[in-house]
Structure formats: structure tokens, C-alpha cells
Amino acid sequence: MSMLGLFMQADWVVKAVMIALALASIICWAIIVEKSLLLGRLKREIRGLLAAAAPGAGQGLPSPQGEGLAARVLRAGTREWRDGREQGESRFEYRHRMEHAMRHALSGELRRVEPGLPFLATTGAVAPFIGLFGTVWGIMNSFAGIAQSNDTSLAVVAPGIAEALFATAIGLIAAIPAVMAYNRLLVRLGRLRADGQSAAADLAASLSRRPPSLAAASASRSAAAE
């Protein structure tokens, strides 16, 4: 009646169900660990963006280095800043252009978290039913064995029903962490997206108040020389 014994005595269909659910559980835990580490790193990056956007963070142009989220978002915004305001472009439109560029870079980085999340949702929704299928199949085999042996004693019935119910237990073991992790990761991702968009808006507003870009200043000096 051990777990290994229940697995070894199960019908081949029930064994296949147990193996599939066990593999799904392992994959889910791998996704949970990987996404948790990734979200932790992105949280630190977005904190850097919020610090750069905070009042009094410095009047100089940010100098993004590296390939992280904060660096990519800052590069997207400062690229538009250096282009300067176009002729006839209002300050609001200029700020919106920088903010749009930073939000686009932010969305691209956050989309890297999304692969794997649908698997968690699918496992959480489907695993209990797969386990239930294994249970129903196992109980059907148990009743068939009872009919053949003409013995309804508990010693005959219990092993088959136990191994059948074991499939449902594995389905729940796979589904419950998957559902909890999926909801938790979605909440964390939503908070990071909101914080990142807020930082992008503040950075765009800050950059739009700063002096013209080097390109615009160079064009002004050339025009004055002529």
C-alpha cells in the first residue's frame, strides 16, 4: 500500500496518467522557480527606473549602460530626447513620444515573463480532471476484478480503489501549486507593469523639461553661424 506499490500495481492507463501528472508537476515547479527569479530581477530593474524618475534624482541626462530592463527603457527614452522636438510639435506631444518609446521597451521586456504561464493555467485547470479520469478507469478495473473473482471483501476491493484514488491525489498535487503560482505571478507582473509605466511617465515628463538635445543645439548653432 506504499505509493510506489500503488503505482506498480496500477493498470497501464492509470500508470500513464500518473506519469503525465508527475511530469506536469515537475515542469510547473521549474516554471515557478524560473519566473520567480526573473520577476525578482525585473523588480530591481524597475526600482532603478523609479529612482531615476524620482524628484531630485539629478538634473543630468541618465547614462544607461548594460542590457537590463532599466537600461533598455532609458535608452529608448533618451533616443527620442536626443532627436529633439520636431517643428510644430508641442511639449505634450514631445513628452508623449518619449513615454511611448519607453513603454514599448518596457512591454517588450515584461513579455519575456509570459511564456510558461499558460502552462501553469492549463495544468491547474486540467490536472484534476486527468487524475479523475485515472481514478474512474482504475475503479472500473476494480469492479471488473470483483466480478471475475466473485469476492467483495475489503482485502480484494481496497488495493484497486486505493491506486485509483492515488491518481486523483497526484492530479491535485500538480494543480494546486500551479493555480496558486499562476495567480501570484500574474499579480506581481501586473504590479511591475504599473510601476514601470509610472516610471516611464515621470521620466518622460522630466526629460521634456530639460535643455534641447545635442542635435538640436548643434542645428541652432549652425543656423546662427549662417
PDB file of C-alpha atoms in Angstrom:
ATOM      1  CA  MET A   1       0.000   0.000   0.000  1.00  0.00           C
ATOM      2  CA  SER A   2       3.005   2.331  -0.358  1.00  0.00           C
ATOM      3  CA  MET A   3       2.980   4.991  -3.085  1.00  0.00           C
ATOM      4  CA  LEU A   4       5.488   3.009  -5.154  1.00  0.00           C
ATOM      5  CA  GLY A   5       3.426  -0.136  -4.629  1.00  0.00           C
ATOM      6  CA  LEU A   6       0.230   1.609  -5.701  1.00  0.00           C
ATOM      7  CA  PHE A   7       1.975   2.829  -8.846  1.00  0.00           C
ATOM      8  CA  MET A   8       3.464  -0.548  -9.718  1.00  0.00           C
ATOM      9  CA  GLN A   9       0.151  -2.389  -9.234  1.00  0.00           C
ATOM     10  CA  ALA A  10      -1.888   0.109 -11.249  1.00  0.00           C
ATOM     11  CA  ASP A  11      -3.266  -0.525 -14.714  1.00  0.00           C
ATOM     12  CA  TRP A  12      -1.164   0.766 -17.608  1.00  0.00           C
ATOM     13  CA  VAL A  13      -3.678   3.551 -18.316  1.00  0.00           C
ATOM     14  CA  VAL A  14      -3.562   4.702 -14.693  1.00  0.00           C
ATOM     15  CA  LYS A  15       0.241   4.483 -14.771  1.00  0.00           C
ATOM     16  CA  ALA A  16       0.309   6.712 -17.862  1.00  0.00           C
ATOM     17  CA  VAL A  17      -1.940   9.224 -16.105  1.00  0.00           C
ATOM     18  CA  MET A  18       0.282   9.242 -13.005  1.00  0.00           C
ATOM     19  CA  ILE A  19       3.460   9.691 -15.058  1.00  0.00           C
ATOM     20  CA  ALA A  20       1.925  12.528 -17.113  1.00  0.00           C
ATOM     21  CA  LEU A  21       0.752  14.331 -13.971  1.00  0.00           C
ATOM     22  CA  ALA A  22       4.110  13.876 -12.254  1.00  0.00           C
ATOM     23  CA  LEU A  23       5.933  15.311 -15.287  1.00  0.00           C
ATOM     24  CA  ALA A  24       3.485  18.222 -15.430  1.00  0.00           C
ATOM     25  CA  SER A  25       4.134  18.929 -11.748  1.00  0.00           C
ATOM     26  CA  ILE A  26       7.910  18.934 -12.278  1.00  0.00           C
ATOM     27  CA  ILE A  27       7.589  21.289 -15.255  1.00  0.00           C
ATOM     28  CA  CYS A  28       5.309  23.589 -13.251  1.00  0.00           C
ATOM     29  CA  TRP A  29       7.795  23.841 -10.412  1.00  0.00           C
ATOM     30  CA  ALA A  30      10.600  24.585 -12.880  1.00  0.00           C
ATOM     31  CA  ILE A  31       8.486  27.388 -14.388  1.00  0.00           C
ATOM     32  CA  ILE A  32       7.600  28.732 -10.935  1.00  0.00           C
ATOM     33  CA  VAL A  33      11.238  28.932  -9.849  1.00  0.00           C
ATOM     34  CA  GLU A  34      12.420  30.438 -13.144  1.00  0.00           C
ATOM     35  CA  LYS A  35       9.663  33.074 -13.269  1.00  0.00           C
ATOM     36  CA  SER A  36      10.115  33.990  -9.611  1.00  0.00           C
ATOM     37  CA  LEU A  37      13.818  34.645 -10.157  1.00  0.00           C
ATOM     38  CA  LEU A  38      13.106  36.608 -13.331  1.00  0.00           C
ATOM     39  CA  LEU A  39      10.440  38.745 -11.663  1.00  0.00           C
ATOM     40  CA  GLY A  40      12.801  39.412  -8.770  1.00  0.00           C
ATOM     41  CA  ARG A  41      15.425  40.720 -11.172  1.00  0.00           C
ATOM     42  CA  LEU A  42      12.889  42.828 -13.071  1.00  0.00           C
ATOM     43  CA  LYS A  43      11.647  44.269  -9.782  1.00  0.00           C
ATOM     44  CA  ARG A  44      15.165  45.507  -9.010  1.00  0.00           C
ATOM     45  CA  GLU A  45      15.434  46.976 -12.504  1.00  0.00           C
ATOM     46  CA  ILE A  46      12.133  48.835 -12.180  1.00  0.00           C
ATOM     47  CA  ARG A  47      13.198  50.143  -8.784  1.00  0.00           C
ATOM     48  CA  GLY A  48      16.160  51.654 -10.607  1.00  0.00           C
ATOM     49  CA  LEU A  49      13.776  53.312 -13.055  1.00  0.00           C
ATOM     50  CA  LEU A  50      11.664  54.688 -10.215  1.00  0.00           C
ATOM     51  CA  ALA A  51      14.796  56.034  -8.544  1.00  0.00           C
ATOM     52  CA  ALA A  52      15.879  57.742 -11.778  1.00  0.00           C
ATOM     53  CA  ALA A  53      12.410  59.261 -12.151  1.00  0.00           C
ATOM     54  CA  ALA A  54      12.193  60.464  -8.527  1.00  0.00           C
ATOM     55  CA  PRO A  55      12.393  64.233  -7.898  1.00  0.00           C
ATOM     56  CA  GLY A  56      15.921  65.304  -7.035  1.00  0.00           C
ATOM     57  CA  ALA A  57      17.479  62.258  -8.660  1.00  0.00           C
ATOM     58  CA  GLY A  58      19.778  64.501 -10.631  1.00  0.00           C
ATOM     59  CA  GLN A  59      19.477  67.006 -13.423  1.00  0.00           C
ATOM     60  CA  GLY A  60      21.865  65.333 -15.832  1.00  0.00           C
ATOM     61  CA  LEU A  61      20.801  63.047 -18.616  1.00  0.00           C
ATOM     62  CA  PRO A  62      20.702  59.419 -17.465  1.00  0.00           C
ATOM     63  CA  SER A  63      23.533  57.334 -18.898  1.00  0.00           C
ATOM     64  CA  PRO A  64      22.111  53.824 -19.303  1.00  0.00           C
ATOM     65  CA  GLN A  65      24.591  51.002 -19.517  1.00  0.00           C
ATOM     66  CA  GLY A  66      24.102  47.270 -19.885  1.00  0.00           C
ATOM     67  CA  GLU A  67      21.308  45.159 -21.314  1.00  0.00           C
ATOM     68  CA  GLY A  68      18.812  45.065 -18.463  1.00  0.00           C
ATOM     69  CA  LEU A  69      15.263  46.370 -18.442  1.00  0.00           C
ATOM     70  CA  ALA A  70      16.187  49.749 -16.940  1.00  0.00           C
ATOM     71  CA  ALA A  71      18.964  50.318 -19.465  1.00  0.00           C
ATOM     72  CA  ARG A  72      16.754  49.421 -22.438  1.00  0.00           C
ATOM     73  CA  VAL A  73      13.910  51.649 -21.261  1.00  0.00           C
ATOM     74  CA  LEU A  74      16.222  54.581 -20.598  1.00  0.00           C
ATOM     75  CA  ARG A  75      17.907  54.167 -23.974  1.00  0.00           C
ATOM     76  CA  ALA A  76      14.526  54.195 -25.716  1.00  0.00           C
ATOM     77  CA  GLY A  77      13.546  57.412 -23.959  1.00  0.00           C
ATOM     78  CA  THR A  78      16.852  59.243 -24.335  1.00  0.00           C
ATOM     79  CA  ARG A  79      16.970  58.317 -28.030  1.00  0.00           C
ATOM     80  CA  GLU A  80      13.780  60.288 -28.559  1.00  0.00           C
ATOM     81  CA  TRP A  81      15.071  63.039 -26.273  1.00  0.00           C
ATOM     82  CA  ARG A  82      18.216  63.472 -28.361  1.00  0.00           C
ATOM     83  CA  ASP A  83      16.138  63.758 -31.533  1.00  0.00           C
ATOM     84  CA  GLY A  84      14.596  66.884 -30.012  1.00  0.00           C
ATOM     85  CA  ARG A  85      11.218  68.413 -30.657  1.00  0.00           C
ATOM     86  CA  GLU A  86      10.098  68.445 -34.239  1.00  0.00           C
ATOM     87  CA  GLN A  87       8.901  71.622 -35.876  1.00  0.00           C
ATOM     88  CA  GLY A  88       5.384  72.387 -34.713  1.00  0.00           C
ATOM     89  CA  GLU A  89       5.472  69.640 -32.088  1.00  0.00           C
ATOM     90  CA  SER A  90       4.076  70.656 -28.710  1.00  0.00           C
ATOM     91  CA  ARG A  91       5.794  69.812 -25.457  1.00  0.00           C
ATOM     92  CA  PHE A  92       2.969  67.407 -24.638  1.00  0.00           C
ATOM     93  CA  GLU A  93       3.480  65.559 -27.935  1.00  0.00           C
ATOM     94  CA  TYR A  94       7.236  65.527 -27.351  1.00  0.00           C
ATOM     95  CA  ARG A  95       6.746  64.023 -23.878  1.00  0.00           C
ATOM     96  CA  HIS A  96       4.196  61.527 -25.206  1.00  0.00           C
ATOM     97  CA  ARG A  97       6.663  60.368 -27.873  1.00  0.00           C
ATOM     98  CA  MET A  98       9.337  59.669 -25.259  1.00  0.00           C
ATOM     99  CA  GLU A  99       6.859  57.983 -22.944  1.00  0.00           C
ATOM    100  CA  HIS A 100       5.524  55.801 -25.767  1.00  0.00           C
ATOM    101  CA  ALA A 101       9.061  54.694 -26.663  1.00  0.00           C
ATOM    102  CA  MET A 102       9.847  53.788 -23.055  1.00  0.00           C
ATOM    103  CA  ARG A 103       6.557  51.961 -22.554  1.00  0.00           C
ATOM    104  CA  HIS A 104       7.159  49.971 -25.723  1.00  0.00           C
ATOM    105  CA  ALA A 105      10.597  48.903 -24.462  1.00  0.00           C
ATOM    106  CA  LEU A 106       9.118  48.081 -21.054  1.00  0.00           C
ATOM    107  CA  SER A 107       6.360  45.931 -22.584  1.00  0.00           C
ATOM    108  CA  GLY A 108       8.912  44.035 -24.642  1.00  0.00           C
ATOM    109  CA  GLU A 109      10.939  43.169 -21.549  1.00  0.00           C
ATOM    110  CA  LEU A 110       7.889  42.177 -19.490  1.00  0.00           C
ATOM    111  CA  ARG A 111       6.610  39.918 -22.272  1.00  0.00           C
ATOM    112  CA  ARG A 112       9.599  37.699 -21.585  1.00  0.00           C
ATOM    113  CA  VAL A 113       7.868  36.638 -18.365  1.00  0.00           C
ATOM    114  CA  GLU A 114       4.710  35.425 -20.099  1.00  0.00           C
ATOM    115  CA  PRO A 115       5.969  32.194 -21.777  1.00  0.00           C
ATOM    116  CA  GLY A 116       5.244  29.310 -19.435  1.00  0.00           C
ATOM    117  CA  LEU A 117       2.393  30.999 -17.574  1.00  0.00           C
ATOM    118  CA  PRO A 118      -0.269  29.433 -19.856  1.00  0.00           C
ATOM    119  CA  PHE A 119       1.142  26.013 -18.976  1.00  0.00           C
ATOM    120  CA  LEU A 120       0.561  26.758 -15.283  1.00  0.00           C
ATOM    121  CA  ALA A 121      -3.002  27.831 -16.004  1.00  0.00           C
ATOM    122  CA  THR A 122      -3.655  24.767 -18.168  1.00  0.00           C
ATOM    123  CA  THR A 123      -2.197  22.396 -15.597  1.00  0.00           C
ATOM    124  CA  GLY A 124      -4.239  23.969 -12.818  1.00  0.00           C
ATOM    125  CA  ALA A 125      -7.442  23.614 -14.825  1.00  0.00           C
ATOM    126  CA  VAL A 126      -6.904  20.203 -16.421  1.00  0.00           C
ATOM    127  CA  ALA A 127      -4.801  18.160 -13.980  1.00  0.00           C
ATOM    128  CA  PRO A 128      -7.669  17.337 -11.560  1.00  0.00           C
ATOM    129  CA  PHE A 129      -9.780  16.033 -14.430  1.00  0.00           C
ATOM    130  CA  ILE A 130      -6.911  13.944 -15.796  1.00  0.00           C
ATOM    131  CA  GLY A 131      -6.450  12.495 -12.315  1.00  0.00           C
ATOM    132  CA  LEU A 132     -10.186  11.872 -12.106  1.00  0.00           C
ATOM    133  CA  PHE A 133     -10.044  10.018 -15.414  1.00  0.00           C
ATOM    134  CA  GLY A 134      -7.348   7.762 -13.985  1.00  0.00           C
ATOM    135  CA  THR A 135      -9.463   7.205 -10.882  1.00  0.00           C
ATOM    136  CA  VAL A 136     -12.570   6.293 -12.884  1.00  0.00           C
ATOM    137  CA  TRP A 137     -10.559   3.932 -15.054  1.00  0.00           C
ATOM    138  CA  GLY A 138      -8.990   2.279 -12.023  1.00  0.00           C
ATOM    139  CA  ILE A 139     -12.319   1.846 -10.251  1.00  0.00           C
ATOM    140  CA  MET A 140     -13.827   0.319 -13.384  1.00  0.00           C
ATOM    141  CA  ASN A 141     -10.986  -2.214 -13.435  1.00  0.00           C
ATOM    142  CA  SER A 142     -11.532  -2.901  -9.728  1.00  0.00           C
ATOM    143  CA  PHE A 143     -15.206  -3.666 -10.276  1.00  0.00           C
ATOM    144  CA  ALA A 144     -14.304  -5.867 -13.215  1.00  0.00           C
ATOM    145  CA  GLY A 145     -11.886  -7.782 -10.974  1.00  0.00           C
ATOM    146  CA  ILE A 146     -14.553  -8.139  -8.280  1.00  0.00           C
ATOM    147  CA  ALA A 147     -16.988  -9.544 -10.846  1.00  0.00           C
ATOM    148  CA  GLN A 148     -14.433 -12.089 -12.029  1.00  0.00           C
ATOM    149  CA  SER A 149     -13.408 -13.220  -8.539  1.00  0.00           C
ATOM    150  CA  ASN A 150     -16.912 -13.105  -7.011  1.00  0.00           C
ATOM    151  CA  ASP A 151     -15.305 -11.752  -3.846  1.00  0.00           C
ATOM    152  CA  THR A 152     -16.392  -8.413  -2.391  1.00  0.00           C
ATOM    153  CA  SER A 153     -14.206  -8.465   0.709  1.00  0.00           C
ATOM    154  CA  LEU A 154     -12.302  -5.312   1.619  1.00  0.00           C
ATOM    155  CA  ALA A 155      -8.961  -7.010   1.051  1.00  0.00           C
ATOM    156  CA  VAL A 156      -9.907  -7.512  -2.607  1.00  0.00           C
ATOM    157  CA  VAL A 157     -11.545  -4.122  -3.201  1.00  0.00           C
ATOM    158  CA  ALA A 158      -9.214  -1.803  -1.276  1.00  0.00           C
ATOM    159  CA  PRO A 159      -5.978  -2.063  -3.343  1.00  0.00           C
ATOM    160  CA  GLY A 160      -7.647  -1.293  -6.664  1.00  0.00           C
ATOM    161  CA  ILE A 161      -9.617   1.644  -5.293  1.00  0.00           C
ATOM    162  CA  ALA A 162      -6.569   2.985  -3.453  1.00  0.00           C
ATOM    163  CA  GLU A 163      -4.400   3.034  -6.576  1.00  0.00           C
ATOM    164  CA  ALA A 164      -7.256   4.642  -8.491  1.00  0.00           C
ATOM    165  CA  LEU A 165      -7.669   7.404  -5.913  1.00  0.00           C
ATOM    166  CA  PHE A 166      -3.892   7.893  -5.921  1.00  0.00           C
ATOM    167  CA  ALA A 167      -4.212   9.239  -9.476  1.00  0.00           C
ATOM    168  CA  THR A 168      -6.625  11.930  -8.283  1.00  0.00           C
ATOM    169  CA  ALA A 169      -4.252  12.830  -5.453  1.00  0.00           C
ATOM    170  CA  ILE A 170      -1.391  13.334  -7.929  1.00  0.00           C
ATOM    171  CA  GLY A 171      -3.673  15.491 -10.076  1.00  0.00           C
ATOM    172  CA  LEU A 172      -4.424  17.737  -7.106  1.00  0.00           C
ATOM    173  CA  ILE A 173      -0.751  17.878  -6.146  1.00  0.00           C
ATOM    174  CA  ALA A 174       0.023  19.136  -9.654  1.00  0.00           C
ATOM    175  CA  ALA A 175      -2.941  21.510  -9.922  1.00  0.00           C
ATOM    176  CA  ILE A 176      -2.970  23.344  -6.589  1.00  0.00           C
ATOM    177  CA  PRO A 177       0.577  24.808  -6.733  1.00  0.00           C
ATOM    178  CA  ALA A 178       0.098  25.627 -10.422  1.00  0.00           C
ATOM    179  CA  VAL A 179      -3.060  27.667  -9.783  1.00  0.00           C
ATOM    180  CA  MET A 180      -1.612  29.462  -6.767  1.00  0.00           C
ATOM    181  CA  ALA A 181       1.633  30.279  -8.566  1.00  0.00           C
ATOM    182  CA  TYR A 182      -0.166  31.426 -11.714  1.00  0.00           C
ATOM    183  CA  ASN A 183      -2.309  33.895  -9.790  1.00  0.00           C
ATOM    184  CA  ARG A 184       0.644  35.112  -7.743  1.00  0.00           C
ATOM    185  CA  LEU A 185       2.878  35.601 -10.767  1.00  0.00           C
ATOM    186  CA  LEU A 186       0.143  37.474 -12.635  1.00  0.00           C
ATOM    187  CA  VAL A 187      -0.315  39.847  -9.692  1.00  0.00           C
ATOM    188  CA  ARG A 188       3.428  40.501  -9.470  1.00  0.00           C
ATOM    189  CA  LEU A 189       3.661  41.032 -13.209  1.00  0.00           C
ATOM    190  CA  GLY A 190       0.759  43.489 -13.143  1.00  0.00           C
ATOM    191  CA  ARG A 191       2.360  45.476 -10.328  1.00  0.00           C
ATOM    192  CA  LEU A 192       5.683  45.618 -12.150  1.00  0.00           C
ATOM    193  CA  ARG A 193       3.963  46.787 -15.326  1.00  0.00           C
ATOM    194  CA  ALA A 194       2.115  49.537 -13.434  1.00  0.00           C
ATOM    195  CA  ASP A 195       5.299  50.683 -11.665  1.00  0.00           C
ATOM    196  CA  GLY A 196       7.260  50.630 -14.905  1.00  0.00           C
ATOM    197  CA  GLN A 197       4.654  52.660 -16.770  1.00  0.00           C
ATOM    198  CA  SER A 198       4.541  55.174 -13.930  1.00  0.00           C
ATOM    199  CA  ALA A 199       8.328  55.487 -14.027  1.00  0.00           C
ATOM    200  CA  ALA A 200       8.232  55.929 -17.815  1.00  0.00           C
ATOM    201  CA  ALA A 201       5.683  58.739 -17.499  1.00  0.00           C
ATOM    202  CA  ASP A 202       7.748  60.502 -14.824  1.00  0.00           C
ATOM    203  CA  LEU A 203      10.960  60.120 -16.837  1.00  0.00           C
ATOM    204  CA  ALA A 204       9.300  61.475 -19.968  1.00  0.00           C
ATOM    205  CA  ALA A 205       7.982  64.474 -18.037  1.00  0.00           C
ATOM    206  CA  SER A 206      11.439  65.091 -16.557  1.00  0.00           C
ATOM    207  CA  LEU A 207      13.240  64.815 -19.887  1.00  0.00           C
ATOM    208  CA  SER A 208      10.759  67.090 -21.633  1.00  0.00           C
ATOM    209  CA  ARG A 209      11.665  69.888 -19.187  1.00  0.00           C
ATOM    210  CA  ARG A 210      15.410  69.576 -19.781  1.00  0.00           C
ATOM    211  CA  PRO A 211      17.503  71.551 -22.291  1.00  0.00           C
ATOM    212  CA  PRO A 212      17.291  70.714 -26.007  1.00  0.00           C
ATOM    213  CA  SER A 213      19.190  67.717 -27.279  1.00  0.00           C
ATOM    214  CA  LEU A 214      22.726  67.971 -28.583  1.00  0.00           C
ATOM    215  CA  ALA A 215      21.482  67.579 -32.137  1.00  0.00           C
ATOM    216  CA  ALA A 216      19.040  70.442 -31.746  1.00  0.00           C
ATOM    217  CA  ALA A 217      21.681  72.615 -30.104  1.00  0.00           C
ATOM    218  CA  SER A 218      24.135  71.898 -32.945  1.00  0.00           C
ATOM    219  CA  ALA A 219      21.487  72.798 -35.528  1.00  0.00           C
ATOM    220  CA  SER A 220      20.797  76.050 -33.699  1.00  0.00           C
ATOM    221  CA  ARG A 221      24.493  76.974 -33.673  1.00  0.00           C
ATOM    222  CA  SER A 222      24.777  76.218 -37.396  1.00  0.00           C
ATOM    223  CA  ALA A 223      21.768  78.395 -38.144  1.00  0.00           C
ATOM    224  CA  ALA A 224      23.218  81.219 -36.075  1.00  0.00           C
ATOM    225  CA  ALA A 225      26.569  80.982 -37.860  1.00  0.00           C
ATOM    226  CA  GLU A 226      24.871  81.368 -41.219  1.00  0.00           C
TER     227      GLU A 226
END
